[in-house]
Amino acid sequence: MLDTIIHQAALRGMGTQARRFVGLLAESLVSSRSGGFQGLIKRFDDAGLGTLLRSWMDHPPADHALHPDQFAAGFGAEESSRLAKLLGVTTGAVNLAGAEALPKLVSLLTAQDRNPTALPAHLSALLHQQPVHAERRHGLGWLFWLLLAALLALLVVAISNARPDKSTAAVPATTPAPAPVAPAPVAEVQETVVQEPVEQAPEEQHPAQLQLANQDGKITVNGKLASDEEKQRLWDALKAQFGADNLSGDISVDAHTLPAGWMDKLIAALPQLAASGLKIGFDGDKLSVDTSALPEDQRFDISQKLRSLFSGYSMSGLWERATAALAGLQSGFSAHDLVQALNLMNVYFDTNSNAITADSQEILARAAEAIKSAPQDTRIEVGGHSDSVGTDQGNLDMSQKRADAVVAKLVELGVAPATLIAKGYGATKPIADNATEEGRAKNRRIEFIVQGE
């Protein structure tokens, strides 16, 4: 995994500094200067990201598990600035590369020790590795020029000593010999020192962006991509789907923009984006959706399709049954009204994990706001349920971990801990047939129940 972390850091703007960057980042996670690993946990807790951090300690994180602004909040602005100064790069470059590297480093460091206090030798070694300049990769060019200068100096001295001295040539006996003349001093040859060029800090890279709006079949697109090839590919796909006469807007190309990781998925999704009034936007791995101009049924349908197509992306603006139900709760609603709305909600997790996916964050935020407005004595059980695949104990353990993760996230979002209780049921309470994939999917659920009934 370490080689992967270093490679990704190089691609995220660290370049030849990638190995040292990873070493410095890892050192900061265990250093008493920054409060050690417990200090990192506290900073993430203070930033409302504690559950996210702890999920990396239980399961290897996926790429793009953390955003640069989240990294800056959890890692600490002072530490980001310190690393930037040591490496000669911008703080933005540290945050960009750190967002990709930190989750994997946490997973690596906590694999054997839940509270690491020292760096393993293979990580500590990275602290002492300097970047390799291009000149060094092609040989010791500076040594060649220094030797050449020395040889030239020796050659000048040799020529001067070999030249006949006219002042001491033979003369007639009757002519007094002139006084000896001291040889002319040889000019000192200065050594030429070839200074290696100072490595320039890499330009900060930015995520690819795109905004697309459909108004009566007329498509307007604006954004910024990394290359002309990406731009042409997207433009060709848009023309094929909607027609050249129906396209307008501008897509710029910027070499300091990261590749659009969403490109393939967007092109595959274009047939689903024909609804008039739909607006979507990409900013790196964040997807925003605006379906407010669409009829209710279309809002649900398109939101579900986009969730499926862009699974794992951080999404905002999706319109689900639960979204509508939570938005429709009237002032003074009862606990029963609340759980009816909550049970329309789907909470998604990474496969075989209790890590809540990025696309579930917004609906949980809406749920937290509704729960905080419930009657003061409301107590709600958050039940975790599984399908029948696997062992009974394994299913029970995972369902409990997932229920715990949902409660932790809601508490992180401001719900009073005393309002919620987590309970795992495993596969003991199915609501559909476990013999089919559709049935198993329905059985894998989070269910809310009013306590005391």
PDB file of N, CA and C in Angstrom, residues 384 386-402 424-428:
ATOM      1  N   GLY A 384     -30.121  -2.238  13.174  1.00  0.00           N
ATOM      2  CA  GLY A 384     -29.367  -2.716  12.016  1.00  0.00           C
ATOM      3  C   GLY A 384     -29.826  -4.117  11.655  1.00  0.00           C
ATOM      4  N   SER A 386     -29.581  -7.414   8.547  1.00  0.00           N
ATOM      5  CA  SER A 386     -28.780  -7.967   7.460  1.00  0.00           C
ATOM      6  C   SER A 386     -29.582  -9.011   6.694  1.00  0.00           C
ATOM      7  N   ASP A 387     -29.007  -9.462   5.575  1.00  0.00           N
ATOM      8  CA  ASP A 387     -29.582 -10.615   4.893  1.00  0.00           C
ATOM      9  C   ASP A 387     -29.034 -11.888   5.545  1.00  0.00           C
ATOM     10  N   SER A 388     -29.326 -13.044   4.953  1.00  0.00           N
ATOM     11  CA  SER A 388     -28.938 -14.309   5.575  1.00  0.00           C
ATOM     12  C   SER A 388     -27.612 -14.857   5.067  1.00  0.00           C
ATOM     13  N   VAL A 389     -26.932 -14.124   4.195  1.00  0.00           N
ATOM     14  CA  VAL A 389     -25.647 -14.589   3.665  1.00  0.00           C
ATOM     15  C   VAL A 389     -24.580 -14.477   4.753  1.00  0.00           C
ATOM     16  N   GLY A 390     -23.798 -15.518   4.951  1.00  0.00           N
ATOM     17  CA  GLY A 390     -22.760 -15.507   5.974  1.00  0.00           C
ATOM     18  C   GLY A 390     -23.229 -16.196   7.244  1.00  0.00           C
ATOM     19  N   THR A 391     -22.394 -16.108   8.288  1.00  0.00           N
ATOM     20  CA  THR A 391     -22.725 -16.755   9.559  1.00  0.00           C
ATOM     21  C   THR A 391     -23.662 -15.876  10.381  1.00  0.00           C
ATOM     22  N   ASP A 392     -24.402 -16.507  11.271  1.00  0.00           N
ATOM     23  CA  ASP A 392     -25.324 -15.759  12.125  1.00  0.00           C
ATOM     24  C   ASP A 392     -24.570 -14.740  12.979  1.00  0.00           C
ATOM     25  N   GLN A 393     -23.427 -15.179  13.557  1.00  0.00           N
ATOM     26  CA  GLN A 393     -22.670 -14.260  14.420  1.00  0.00           C
ATOM     27  C   GLN A 393     -22.061 -13.124  13.615  1.00  0.00           C
ATOM     28  N   GLY A 394     -21.551 -13.443  12.406  1.00  0.00           N
ATOM     29  CA  GLY A 394     -20.979 -12.395  11.562  1.00  0.00           C
ATOM     30  C   GLY A 394     -22.021 -11.363  11.166  1.00  0.00           C
ATOM     31  N   ASN A 395     -23.226 -11.821  10.824  1.00  0.00           N
ATOM     32  CA  ASN A 395     -24.299 -10.901  10.460  1.00  0.00           C
ATOM     33  C   ASN A 395     -24.732 -10.057  11.652  1.00  0.00           C
ATOM     34  N   LEU A 396     -24.791 -10.685  12.828  1.00  0.00           N
ATOM     35  CA  LEU A 396     -25.177  -9.948  14.026  1.00  0.00           C
ATOM     36  C   LEU A 396     -24.152  -8.864  14.346  1.00  0.00           C
ATOM     37  N   ASP A 397     -22.862  -9.213  14.261  1.00  0.00           N
ATOM     38  CA  ASP A 397     -21.800  -8.243  14.555  1.00  0.00           C
ATOM     39  C   ASP A 397     -21.835  -7.074  13.572  1.00  0.00           C
ATOM     40  N   MET A 398     -21.972  -7.384  12.254  1.00  0.00           N
ATOM     41  CA  MET A 398     -21.974  -6.312  11.267  1.00  0.00           C
ATOM     42  C   MET A 398     -23.204  -5.411  11.418  1.00  0.00           C
ATOM     43  N   SER A 399     -24.369  -6.020  11.698  1.00  0.00           N
ATOM     44  CA  SER A 399     -25.573  -5.200  11.858  1.00  0.00           C
ATOM     45  C   SER A 399     -25.451  -4.274  13.064  1.00  0.00           C
ATOM     46  N   GLN A 400     -24.785  -4.756  14.135  1.00  0.00           N
ATOM     47  CA  GLN A 400     -24.571  -3.891  15.301  1.00  0.00           C
ATOM     48  C   GLN A 400     -23.607  -2.756  14.965  1.00  0.00           C
ATOM     49  N   LYS A 401     -22.533  -3.068  14.234  1.00  0.00           N
ATOM     50  CA  LYS A 401     -21.568  -2.026  13.854  1.00  0.00           C
ATOM     51  C   LYS A 401     -22.221  -0.966  12.972  1.00  0.00           C
ATOM     52  N   ARG A 402     -23.089  -1.385  12.068  1.00  0.00           N
ATOM     53  CA  ARG A 402     -23.740  -0.418  11.189  1.00  0.00           C
ATOM     54  C   ARG A 402     -24.735   0.452  11.956  1.00  0.00           C
ATOM     55  N   GLY A 424     -28.272  -4.210  16.959  1.00  0.00           N
ATOM     56  CA  GLY A 424     -28.123  -5.057  15.787  1.00  0.00           C
ATOM     57  C   GLY A 424     -28.966  -6.314  15.909  1.00  0.00           C
ATOM     58  N   TYR A 425     -29.657  -6.659  14.821  1.00  0.00           N
ATOM     59  CA  TYR A 425     -30.526  -7.838  14.819  1.00  0.00           C
ATOM     60  C   TYR A 425     -30.025  -8.939  13.887  1.00  0.00           C
ATOM     61  N   GLY A 426     -28.965  -8.673  13.134  1.00  0.00           N
ATOM     62  CA  GLY A 426     -28.507  -9.663  12.179  1.00  0.00           C
ATOM     63  C   GLY A 426     -29.591  -9.985  11.166  1.00  0.00           C
ATOM     64  N   ALA A 427     -29.783 -11.281  10.885  1.00  0.00           N
ATOM     65  CA  ALA A 427     -30.767 -11.708   9.881  1.00  0.00           C
ATOM     66  C   ALA A 427     -32.055 -12.224  10.520  1.00  0.00           C
ATOM     67  N   THR A 428     -32.296 -11.869  11.784  1.00  0.00           N
ATOM     68  CA  THR A 428     -33.422 -12.466  12.510  1.00  0.00           C
ATOM     69  C   THR A 428     -34.777 -11.857  12.174  1.00  0.00           C
TER      70      THR A 428
END
